[in-house]
Coordinates of N, CA, C and O in Angstrom, one line a residue:
M24 N 0.8 -1.0 0.0 CA -0.3 -0.3 0.1 C 0.8 1.4 -0.5 O 1.8 1.1 0.4
R25 N 0.6 2.6 -0.8 CA 0.7 3.3 -0.2 C 0.0 4.9 -1.3 O -0.9 4.5 -1.2
E26 N 0.8 5.3 0.2 CA -0.5 6.4 1.4 C -0.2 7.8 -0.2 O 1.3 8.0 -0.9
I27 N -1.4 7.9 -0.7 CA -0.9 8.8 -1.6 C -1.4 10.4 -1.2 O -0.5 11.3 -1.1
R28 N -2.0 10.1 -0.1 CA -2.6 12.0 0.9 C -3.0 11.9 2.2 O -3.6 10.9 2.4
R29 N -2.8 12.5 3.0 CA -2.9 12.7 4.4 C -3.7 13.7 5.2 O -2.8 14.1 4.8
Q30 N -4.5 13.4 5.6 CA -5.0 14.2 6.6 C -5.2 14.6 8.1 O -6.4 13.1 8.2
N31 N -4.5 14.7 9.0 CA -4.6 14.1 10.1 C -5.9 14.4 10.9 O -6.2 15.1 11.1
F32 N -6.1 12.4 11.3 CA -7.3 12.5 12.1 C -8.5 12.6 10.8 O -9.4 12.7 11.6
V33 N -8.6 12.3 10.0 CA -9.2 12.6 9.2 C -9.6 11.7 8.3 O -10.5 10.6 8.7
Y34 N -8.5 10.9 7.5 CA -8.7 10.2 6.7 C -7.0 10.3 5.5 O -6.8 11.1 6.5
T35 N -7.0 9.3 5.3 CA -5.8 8.7 4.9 C -6.1 7.9 3.6 O -7.2 7.1 3.2
L36 N -6.1 8.8 1.8 CA -6.1 8.7 0.8 C -4.8 7.1 0.8 O -3.9 7.2 0.4
V37 N -4.9 5.6 0.4 CA -3.8 4.8 -0.2 C -4.2 3.9 -1.6 O -5.1 4.1 -1.7
E38 N -3.0 3.8 -2.6 CA -2.9 3.0 -3.3 C -2.7 1.2 -3.1 O -1.5 1.2 -2.4
D39 N -3.4 0.9 -3.8 CA -3.1 -0.8 -3.1 C -1.8 -0.8 -4.6 O -1.8 -0.6 -5.7
D40 N -2.1 -2.5 -4.2 CA -0.9 -2.8 -5.2 C -1.8 -3.3 -6.3 O -0.8 -2.9 -7.5
E41 N -3.1 -3.2 -6.7 CA -3.8 -3.2 -7.7 C -3.7 -2.0 -8.4 O -5.0 -2.2 -9.6
G42 N -3.4 -1.1 -8.2 CA -3.7 0.8 -8.1 C -5.0 1.4 -8.2 O -5.5 2.6 -8.6
R43 N -6.0 0.4 -7.3 CA -6.9 1.3 -6.6 C -6.7 2.3 -5.2 O -5.9 1.5 -4.6
Y44 N -7.6 3.3 -5.6 CA -7.6 4.3 -4.8 C -8.6 3.6 -3.6 O -10.1 3.4 -3.7
F45 N -7.9 3.4 -1.9 CA -9.1 3.5 -0.8 C -8.9 4.7 -0.2 O -8.0 5.4 0.4
F46 N -9.9 5.6 0.8 CA -10.0 6.5 1.5 C -10.1 5.8 2.9 O -11.2 4.8 3.1
E47 N -9.0 5.6 3.9 CA -9.7 5.2 4.9 C -9.9 6.5 6.1 O -8.8 7.1 6.9
L48 N -11.6 6.8 6.5 CA -12.0 7.4 7.1 C -11.8 7.0 8.6 O -12.3 6.3 9.0
L49 N -11.8 8.0 9.3 CA -11.8 7.8 11.2 C -13.0 9.1 11.0 O -13.2 9.7 11.1
L50 N -13.8 8.0 12.0 CA -15.4 8.4 12.3 C -15.1 8.2 13.7 O -14.8 7.5 14.0
P51 N -15.7 9.6 14.4 CA -16.0 8.9 16.1 C -18.0 8.1 16.4 O -18.5 8.1 15.0
A52 N -17.1 7.5 17.2 CA -18.2 5.9 17.4 C -19.6 7.0 18.0 O -19.7 7.8 18.7
P53 N -20.6 6.1 17.6 CA -21.6 6.7 18.2 C -21.9 6.6 19.7 O -21.5 5.2 20.3
R54 N -22.1 7.8 20.2 CA -22.8 7.5 21.6 C -21.4 7.3 22.0 O -21.3 6.3 23.2
A55 N -20.6 8.2 22.3 CA -19.2 7.6 23.1 C -18.7 8.7 22.8 O -18.3 9.9 21.9
A56 N -17.9 9.3 23.6 CA -16.7 10.0 24.3 C -15.9 10.3 23.9 O -15.4 11.4 23.2
C57 N -14.9 9.5 23.2 CA -13.6 9.7 22.6 C -13.2 8.8 21.7 O -11.9 8.5 21.2
A58 N -14.3 7.2 21.2 CA -13.9 6.3 20.0 C -14.3 7.0 19.0 O -14.6 7.7 19.0
L59 N -13.0 5.8 18.2 CA -13.4 6.6 16.6 C -12.8 5.3 16.3 O -12.6 4.3 16.5
Y60 N -13.3 5.3 15.4 CA -13.5 3.3 14.3 C -13.1 4.0 13.2 O -13.4 5.4 12.6
E61 N -12.5 3.6 12.3 CA -12.0 3.4 10.6 C -12.7 2.7 10.3 O -13.3 1.6 10.4
I62 N -13.3 3.1 8.7 CA -14.0 2.5 7.9 C -12.7 2.5 6.0 O -12.1 3.7 6.0
R63 N -12.7 1.8 5.5 CA -11.7 2.1 4.3 C -13.2 2.3 3.1 O -14.3 0.9 3.1
V64 N -13.2 3.1 2.1 CA -14.2 3.3 1.2 C -13.1 3.5 -0.5 O -12.3 3.8 -0.5
R65 N -13.8 2.8 -1.3 CA -12.5 2.6 -2.3 C -12.8 3.3 -3.2 O -14.7 4.0 -3.7
A66 N -12.8 3.8 -3.6 CA -12.8 5.1 -4.6 C -13.3 4.8 -6.0 O -12.2 3.7 -7.1
S67 N -13.9 5.9 -6.6 CA -14.6 5.1 -8.1 C -13.5 5.6 -8.8 O -12.3 6.4 -8.9
S68 N -13.7 5.1 -9.7 CA -11.8 5.3 -11.2 C -12.8 6.7 -11.9 O -11.9 7.0 -11.9
F69 N -13.8 7.3 -11.9 CA -14.2 8.7 -12.2 C -13.6 9.7 -11.1 O -12.6 10.3 -10.8
Q70 N -13.3 8.7 -9.7 CA -13.0 9.8 -8.4 C -11.1 9.6 -8.5 O -10.5 10.4 -8.6
K71 N -11.0 8.4 -8.6 CA -9.6 8.3 -9.0 C -9.0 9.0 -10.1 O -7.6 10.3 -10.1
W72 N -9.3 9.5 -11.9 CA -9.3 10.3 -12.2 C -8.6 11.8 -11.8 O -8.5 12.7 -11.6
M73 N -10.1 12.1 -11.3 CA -10.0 13.8 -10.3 C -9.2 13.8 -9.7 O -8.7 15.3 -9.5
I74 N -8.9 12.6 -8.7 CA -7.8 13.2 -7.6 C -6.2 13.3 -8.9 O -5.3 14.3 -8.0
K75 N -5.8 12.0 -9.7 CA -4.9 12.6 -10.1 C -4.7 13.8 -11.0 O -3.3 13.9 -10.4
M76 N -5.8 14.2 -11.0 CA -5.7 15.6 -12.1 C -5.4 16.6 -11.1 O -5.0 17.7 -11.3
R77 N -6.3 16.9 -9.8 CA -6.5 17.9 -8.8 C -6.4 17.1 -7.8 O -7.6 16.9 -7.2
P78 N -4.8 16.8 -6.7 CA -4.9 16.5 -5.6 C -6.1 16.8 -4.5 O -6.1 16.3 -3.9
A79 N -6.4 18.0 -4.4 CA -7.0 18.9 -3.5 C -8.5 18.5 -3.3 O -8.7 18.9 -2.9
V80 N -8.8 17.7 -4.8 CA -10.2 17.3 -4.7 C -10.4 16.3 -3.2 O -11.8 15.9 -3.2
A81 N -9.2 15.7 -2.9 CA -9.6 14.6 -2.6 C -9.8 14.8 -1.0 O -10.8 14.6 -0.7
D82 N -9.9 16.0 -0.4 CA -10.4 16.9 0.3 C -11.7 17.0 0.6 O -12.4 16.4 1.0
R83 N -12.2 17.1 -0.9 CA -13.7 17.7 -1.0 C -14.2 16.0 -0.8 O -15.5 15.9 -0.1
I84 N -13.9 15.2 -1.5 CA -14.4 13.5 -1.6 C -14.3 13.0 -0.3 O -15.4 12.3 0.5
A85 N -13.4 13.5 0.4 CA -13.3 12.6 1.8 C -14.4 13.4 2.5 O -15.3 12.5 3.6
G86 N -14.6 14.5 2.6 CA -15.4 14.9 3.4 C -17.2 14.6 3.1 O -18.3 14.3 3.8
R87 N -16.9 14.2 1.7 CA -18.1 13.6 1.5 C -18.6 12.6 1.9 O -19.9 12.5 2.7
L88 N -17.7 11.3 2.3 CA -17.7 10.2 2.3 C -17.7 10.3 3.9 O -18.9 9.8 4.5
I89 N -17.5 11.0 4.8 CA -17.5 11.3 6.3 C -18.6 11.9 6.3 O -19.9 11.2 7.4
R90 N -19.3 13.0 5.5 CA -21.0 12.6 6.0 C -22.0 11.9 5.3 O -23.1 12.0 6.4
E91 N -21.7 11.2 4.5 CA -22.8 10.5 4.1 C -22.6 9.2 5.3 O -23.9 8.4 6.0
A92 N -21.2 8.9 5.7 CA -21.3 8.5 6.8 C -21.6 8.4 8.1 O -22.8 8.1 8.8
Q93 N -21.6 9.2 8.6 CA -21.9 10.0 9.8 C -23.8 9.9 9.5 O -24.8 9.7 10.8
D94 N -24.1 10.4 8.5 CA -25.7 10.5 8.1 C -26.4 8.8 8.1 O -27.4 8.8 8.8
R95 N -25.6 8.2 8.6 CA -26.1 6.4 8.4 C -25.7 6.2 9.8 O -27.1 5.4 10.0
Q96 N -25.2 7.1 10.2 CA -25.1 6.6 11.8 C -25.9 7.2 12.8 O -26.3 6.4 13.4
R97 N -26.5 7.8 12.0 CA -28.0 9.1 13.1 C -28.7 7.8 12.9 O -29.9 7.9 13.4
A98 N -29.5 7.6 11.3 CA -30.1 6.9 10.7 C -30.6 5.4 11.8 O -31.4 5.3 11.7
D99 N -29.0 4.9 11.8 CA -28.5 4.1 12.3 C -29.6 3.3 14.3 O -29.8 3.1 14.2
S100 N -29.1 4.9 14.5 CA -29.4 5.1 15.9 C -31.1 5.5 16.1 O -31.1 5.0 17.4
L101 N -31.3 6.1 15.4 CA -33.2 6.5 15.4 C -33.7 4.8 15.5 O -35.1 5.3 15.9
T102 N -33.1 3.6 14.6 CA -34.5 2.7 14.8 C -34.0 2.0 16.1 O -33.4 2.2 16.9

């Protein structure tokens, strides 16, 4: 695995041996004071292309993925 981009305590963008990009996101655990958990999301081929063209796009993509994961957490906690 090769690290492409990192923003401390938010996400890491890595490339595996087959050339696929993955976002490793750190999210606060629901209903926990200081616990974090990590999820791994594979970037689509379009996202990979965009990141290669403009690396700063990775911050916006990671932010959107984090918001989506947090929305899922909220929805799960309501049920």
